[in-house]
């Protein structure tokens, strides 16, 4: 299956801890480049995410964004740091004796930094849910690339059909073009009242026909069409191979245009270059 390098996916996750939104988008790029925007507390996930992208993608500039909103209503249990509290009470009692048995306020002990600790949220559990959400976003993202790739494949195949039509037009025109050019040369000699050796004239006309012959270019165009269809049906990361095929198409279209001495053939050569350029623009987005 052919994949586009242009796609977008969005997945939202909700839990007791709050909610998070994954967004993945990509555009065409010669190689695979990944960029991340993650909240600081989840920065450690970047290496894992990068590896998952690497296993699934070959090319494209990919941007991955995570928006995380904690649930302020989520309650954390408080725990007493007994060792620290015991030390504070011991020291407070000692000071109380020195201060003529001054009263110790338990609340002041609890206010001391580190005496009361709030249990941290289970980050491992949250990260596991976030990664599951990322996997879903990545799956949707790849499906979007595949859907767009199918559209690109269909557009390219339409252009290949059109190229075959133009090639057939040129092939059908060539006998009459060669005959027209032959008669044109003979008429010029006749108008000039120049008598030429018939054998020499035929030799020159044969050489002219050889220079005008585009059968080889048409055969190569047909071969390129077949190879391009084969690549499209094979699927996978075929963008570079398809780009190379466009260079081969252009070479034959240019040669065909340089040999053209007929308006219809010239028009077909121009149309071929337009079709090839349209394919090249679409192939620039294929992985």
Short mmCIF file of C-alpha atoms in Angstrom, two decimals:
data_model
loop_
_atom_site.label_atom_id
_atom_site.label_comp_id
_atom_site.label_asym_id
_atom_site.label_seq_id
_atom_site.Cartn_x
_atom_site.Cartn_y
_atom_site.Cartn_z
CA UNK A 1 0.00 0.00 0.00
CA UNK A 2 1.24 3.46 -0.92
CA UNK A 3 1.36 5.97 1.97
CA UNK A 4 1.28 9.73 1.85
CA UNK A 5 3.66 11.75 4.00
CA UNK A 6 0.87 14.24 4.75
CA UNK A 7 -1.58 13.28 7.50
CA UNK A 8 -3.10 14.27 10.85
CA UNK A 9 -4.49 12.37 13.85
CA UNK A 10 -5.92 13.43 17.22
CA UNK A 11 -6.80 11.27 20.23
CA UNK A 12 -8.13 12.42 23.62
CA UNK A 13 -7.65 10.40 26.84
CA UNK A 14 -9.52 10.90 30.10
CA UNK A 15 -8.83 9.49 33.54
CA UNK A 16 -9.19 10.26 37.22
CA UNK A 17 -5.89 12.11 36.93
CA UNK A 18 -7.25 14.52 34.29
CA UNK A 19 -7.23 14.47 30.51
CA UNK A 20 -4.65 14.48 27.72
CA UNK A 21 -4.72 15.08 23.98
CA UNK A 22 -2.30 13.61 21.47
CA UNK A 23 -1.91 15.32 18.10
CA UNK A 24 0.30 13.97 15.31
CA UNK A 25 0.78 15.74 11.99
CA UNK A 26 3.28 15.37 9.17
CA UNK A 27 4.34 16.88 5.85
CA UNK A 28 6.68 15.67 3.12
CA UNK A 29 10.37 15.52 3.89
CA UNK A 30 13.31 13.77 2.26
CA UNK A 31 14.08 11.77 5.41
CA UNK A 32 12.26 10.96 8.66
CA UNK A 33 12.40 13.83 11.15
CA UNK A 34 10.42 13.78 14.40
CA UNK A 35 9.71 16.73 16.69
CA UNK A 36 8.03 16.57 20.10
CA UNK A 37 6.26 19.02 22.37
CA UNK A 38 5.69 17.30 25.69
CA UNK A 39 4.97 18.57 29.22
CA UNK A 40 8.11 18.54 31.32
CA UNK A 41 6.91 15.69 33.58
CA UNK A 42 6.56 13.43 30.53
CA UNK A 43 9.77 14.40 28.76
CA UNK A 44 11.19 10.96 29.52
CA UNK A 45 8.70 9.45 27.04
CA UNK A 46 10.38 11.10 24.06
CA UNK A 47 12.87 8.30 23.38
CA UNK A 48 10.09 5.69 23.47
CA UNK A 49 7.88 7.71 21.14
CA UNK A 50 10.72 8.37 18.71
CA UNK A 51 11.45 4.65 18.47
CA UNK A 52 7.79 3.82 17.79
CA UNK A 53 7.74 6.38 14.98
CA UNK A 54 10.95 4.93 13.55
CA UNK A 55 9.47 1.43 13.40
CA UNK A 56 6.33 2.58 11.59
CA UNK A 57 7.51 5.39 9.29
CA UNK A 58 10.24 5.88 6.71
CA UNK A 59 9.97 9.49 5.58
CA UNK A 60 8.28 12.73 6.53
CA UNK A 61 8.56 15.64 8.93
CA UNK A 62 6.46 14.53 11.91
CA UNK A 63 5.31 16.75 14.76
CA UNK A 64 3.92 15.13 17.92
CA UNK A 65 2.20 17.24 20.56
CA UNK A 66 0.86 16.20 23.99
CA UNK A 67 -1.43 18.51 25.96
CA UNK A 68 -1.93 17.40 29.55
CA UNK A 69 -4.40 18.86 32.05
CA UNK A 70 -4.33 17.55 35.63
CA UNK A 71 -7.61 17.10 37.50
CA UNK A 72 -7.53 19.57 40.42
CA UNK A 73 -10.33 17.63 42.11
CA UNK A 74 -8.23 14.50 42.31
CA UNK A 75 -7.44 14.01 46.00
CA UNK A 76 -4.14 12.76 47.29
CA UNK A 77 -3.86 10.97 50.63
CA UNK A 78 -1.69 12.64 53.24
CA UNK A 79 0.95 10.67 55.13
CA UNK A 80 2.90 11.57 58.26
CA UNK A 81 6.68 11.50 58.20
CA UNK A 82 6.91 9.93 61.68
CA UNK A 83 10.68 10.06 61.97
CA UNK A 84 10.81 13.75 61.22
CA UNK A 85 7.82 14.44 63.50
CA UNK A 86 9.42 12.51 66.39
CA UNK A 87 12.62 14.48 66.03
CA UNK A 88 10.72 17.77 65.98
CA UNK A 89 8.71 16.79 69.08
CA UNK A 90 11.87 15.72 70.90
CA UNK A 91 13.58 19.01 70.11
CA UNK A 92 10.42 20.98 70.87
CA UNK A 93 10.14 19.30 74.32
CA UNK A 94 13.74 20.15 75.06
CA UNK A 95 13.10 23.76 74.16
CA UNK A 96 9.85 23.70 76.21
CA UNK A 97 11.82 22.68 79.33
CA UNK A 98 14.28 25.48 78.75
CA UNK A 99 11.38 27.88 78.21
CA UNK A 100 9.68 27.07 81.50
CA UNK A 101 7.42 24.32 80.10
CA UNK A 102 6.05 26.40 77.26
CA UNK A 103 3.15 24.73 75.44
CA UNK A 104 3.90 22.94 72.15
CA UNK A 105 1.29 23.46 69.43
CA UNK A 106 0.91 20.21 67.42
CA UNK A 107 -0.27 22.20 64.41
CA UNK A 108 3.09 23.99 64.32
CA UNK A 109 4.78 20.57 64.13
CA UNK A 110 2.52 19.55 61.23
CA UNK A 111 3.32 22.77 59.39
CA UNK A 112 7.00 22.02 59.38
CA UNK A 113 8.19 21.27 55.81
CA UNK A 114 8.26 17.56 55.12
CA UNK A 115 6.23 16.44 58.13
CA UNK A 116 3.03 15.97 56.10
CA UNK A 117 3.54 14.51 52.62
CA UNK A 118 1.01 14.15 49.87
CA UNK A 119 1.25 10.87 47.97
CA UNK A 120 2.35 11.51 44.44
CA UNK A 121 0.11 10.36 41.63
CA UNK A 122 0.99 6.98 40.18
CA UNK A 123 3.07 8.28 37.26
CA UNK A 124 3.70 4.81 35.91
CA UNK A 125 -0.02 4.19 35.55
CA UNK A 126 -0.57 7.60 33.94
CA UNK A 127 2.29 7.07 31.50
CA UNK A 128 0.92 3.65 30.58
CA UNK A 129 -2.44 5.23 29.70
CA UNK A 130 -0.72 8.00 27.77
CA UNK A 131 1.30 5.49 25.74
CA UNK A 132 -1.85 3.52 24.97
CA UNK A 133 -3.41 6.76 23.73
CA UNK A 134 -0.32 7.49 21.66
CA UNK A 135 -0.50 4.05 20.04
CA UNK A 136 -4.10 4.76 19.07
CA UNK A 137 -3.14 8.15 17.64
CA UNK A 138 -0.26 6.57 15.72
CA UNK A 139 -2.58 3.89 14.32
CA UNK A 140 -5.09 6.56 13.19
CA UNK A 141 -2.22 8.58 11.77
CA UNK A 142 -0.96 5.67 9.67
CA UNK A 143 -4.49 4.97 8.43
CA UNK A 144 -4.79 8.62 7.39
CA UNK A 145 -1.50 8.34 5.51
CA UNK A 146 -2.75 5.18 3.81
CA UNK A 147 -6.06 6.78 2.80
CA UNK A 148 -4.29 9.79 1.35
CA UNK A 149 -1.80 7.44 -0.32
CA UNK A 150 -4.68 5.60 -2.01
CA UNK A 151 -5.95 8.92 -3.36
CA UNK A 152 -2.49 9.80 -4.67
CA UNK A 153 -2.18 6.37 -6.30
CA UNK A 154 -5.52 6.84 -8.07
CA UNK A 155 -4.50 10.28 -9.38
CA UNK A 156 -1.17 8.96 -10.65
CA UNK A 157 -2.85 6.02 -12.38
CA UNK A 158 -5.19 8.44 -14.16
CA UNK A 159 -2.15 10.31 -15.50
CA UNK A 160 -0.56 7.05 -16.60
CA UNK A 161 -3.71 6.22 -18.55
CA UNK A 162 -3.55 9.66 -20.18
CA UNK A 163 0.13 9.15 -21.08
CA UNK A 164 -0.75 5.92 -22.87
CA UNK A 165 -3.47 7.75 -24.78
CA UNK A 166 -1.06 10.48 -25.91
CA UNK A 167 1.55 7.90 -26.91
CA UNK A 168 -1.00 6.11 -29.07
CA UNK A 169 -1.93 9.41 -30.71
CA UNK A 170 1.70 10.05 -31.63
CA UNK A 171 2.14 6.51 -32.94
CA UNK A 172 -0.96 6.88 -35.10
CA UNK A 173 0.25 10.22 -36.52
CA UNK A 174 3.81 9.17 -37.40
CA UNK A 175 3.20 7.41 -40.80
CA UNK A 176 1.33 10.42 -42.15
CA UNK A 177 3.93 12.81 -40.70
CA UNK A 178 6.79 10.97 -42.39
CA UNK A 179 4.88 10.82 -45.69
CA UNK A 180 4.04 14.52 -45.43
CA UNK A 181 7.67 15.43 -44.82
CA UNK A 182 8.81 13.23 -47.71
CA UNK A 183 6.39 14.87 -50.11
CA UNK A 184 7.31 18.30 -48.84
CA UNK A 185 10.99 17.76 -49.69
CA UNK A 186 10.19 16.36 -53.15
CA UNK A 187 7.93 19.32 -53.88
CA UNK A 188 10.71 21.75 -52.95
CA UNK A 189 13.11 20.06 -55.35
CA UNK A 190 10.47 20.09 -58.06
CA UNK A 191 9.73 23.79 -57.56
CA UNK A 192 13.43 24.52 -57.87
CA UNK A 193 13.67 22.44 -61.06
CA UNK A 194 16.49 20.41 -59.53
CA UNK A 195 17.04 16.97 -60.94
CA UNK A 196 18.40 14.56 -58.37
CA UNK A 197 19.46 10.98 -58.51
CA UNK A 198 16.51 8.90 -57.35
CA UNK A 199 18.70 6.59 -55.28
CA UNK A 200 20.32 9.53 -53.49
CA UNK A 201 16.94 11.08 -52.79
CA UNK A 202 15.67 7.87 -51.27
CA UNK A 203 18.79 7.60 -49.10
CA UNK A 204 18.30 11.11 -47.80
CA UNK A 205 14.64 10.45 -47.14
CA UNK A 206 15.51 7.29 -45.22
CA UNK A 207 17.96 9.28 -43.07
CA UNK A 208 15.28 11.90 -42.44
CA UNK A 209 12.78 9.22 -41.45
CA UNK A 210 15.31 7.77 -39.02
CA UNK A 211 15.81 11.19 -37.39
CA UNK A 212 12.06 11.61 -37.07
CA UNK A 213 11.43 8.09 -35.80
CA UNK A 214 10.06 8.16 -32.25
CA UNK A 215 9.18 4.49 -31.95
CA UNK A 216 11.98 3.92 -29.45
CA UNK A 217 10.80 6.80 -27.26
CA UNK A 218 7.21 5.54 -27.41
CA UNK A 219 8.32 2.03 -26.46
CA UNK A 220 10.24 3.42 -23.50
CA UNK A 221 7.25 5.48 -22.41
CA UNK A 222 5.16 2.31 -22.44
CA UNK A 223 7.82 0.50 -20.43
CA UNK A 224 7.94 3.34 -17.89
CA UNK A 225 4.15 3.25 -17.53
CA UNK A 226 4.26 -0.50 -16.79
CA UNK A 227 7.11 -0.11 -14.29
CA UNK A 228 5.36 2.76 -12.49
CA UNK A 229 2.16 0.73 -12.17
CA UNK A 230 4.23 -2.17 -10.80
CA UNK A 231 5.81 0.10 -8.17
CA UNK A 232 2.43 1.53 -7.16
CA UNK A 233 0.94 -1.96 -6.74
CA UNK A 234 3.96 -3.19 -4.80
CA UNK A 235 3.39 -0.50 -2.17
CA UNK A 236 5.61 0.37 0.75
CA UNK A 237 8.05 3.27 0.83
CA UNK A 238 8.33 3.87 -2.92
CA UNK A 239 8.58 7.67 -3.12
CA UNK A 240 12.23 7.78 -4.19
CA UNK A 241 11.77 5.06 -6.82
CA UNK A 242 8.73 6.85 -8.25
CA UNK A 243 10.66 10.12 -8.34
CA UNK A 244 13.36 8.39 -10.38
CA UNK A 245 10.70 7.14 -12.81
CA UNK A 246 9.54 10.70 -13.34
CA UNK A 247 13.06 11.62 -14.46
CA UNK A 248 12.92 8.79 -17.00
CA UNK A 249 9.51 9.95 -18.23
CA UNK A 250 10.83 13.48 -18.68
CA UNK A 251 13.80 12.26 -20.69
CA UNK A 252 11.57 10.50 -23.23
CA UNK A 253 9.10 13.39 -23.41
CA UNK A 254 11.93 15.86 -24.11
CA UNK A 255 13.35 13.67 -26.87
CA UNK A 256 9.90 13.25 -28.37
CA UNK A 257 9.38 17.01 -28.35
CA UNK A 258 12.76 17.65 -30.02
CA UNK A 259 11.85 15.33 -32.91
CA UNK A 260 8.42 16.81 -33.47
CA UNK A 261 7.70 18.65 -36.76
CA UNK A 262 3.95 18.27 -36.63
CA UNK A 263 1.44 20.32 -34.64
CA UNK A 264 -0.42 17.27 -33.36
CA UNK A 265 2.77 15.54 -32.23
CA UNK A 266 4.01 18.74 -30.60
CA UNK A 267 0.72 19.08 -28.75
CA UNK A 268 1.00 15.51 -27.49
CA UNK A 269 4.61 16.13 -26.37
CA UNK A 270 3.49 19.18 -24.41
CA UNK A 271 0.59 17.26 -22.86
CA UNK A 272 2.97 14.49 -21.85
CA UNK A 273 5.18 16.98 -19.99
CA UNK A 274 2.12 18.42 -18.22
CA UNK A 275 0.99 14.95 -17.13
CA UNK A 276 4.48 14.03 -15.94
CA UNK A 277 4.75 17.25 -13.91
CA UNK A 278 1.37 16.58 -12.31
CA UNK A 279 2.55 13.11 -11.30
CA UNK A 280 5.83 14.50 -9.97
CA UNK A 281 3.95 16.97 -7.74
CA UNK A 282 1.86 14.15 -6.26
CA UNK A 283 4.82 11.81 -5.85
CA UNK A 284 6.59 14.49 -3.77
CA UNK A 285 4.05 13.63 -1.03
CA UNK A 286 4.53 9.84 -1.19
CA UNK A 287 6.59 8.15 1.51
#
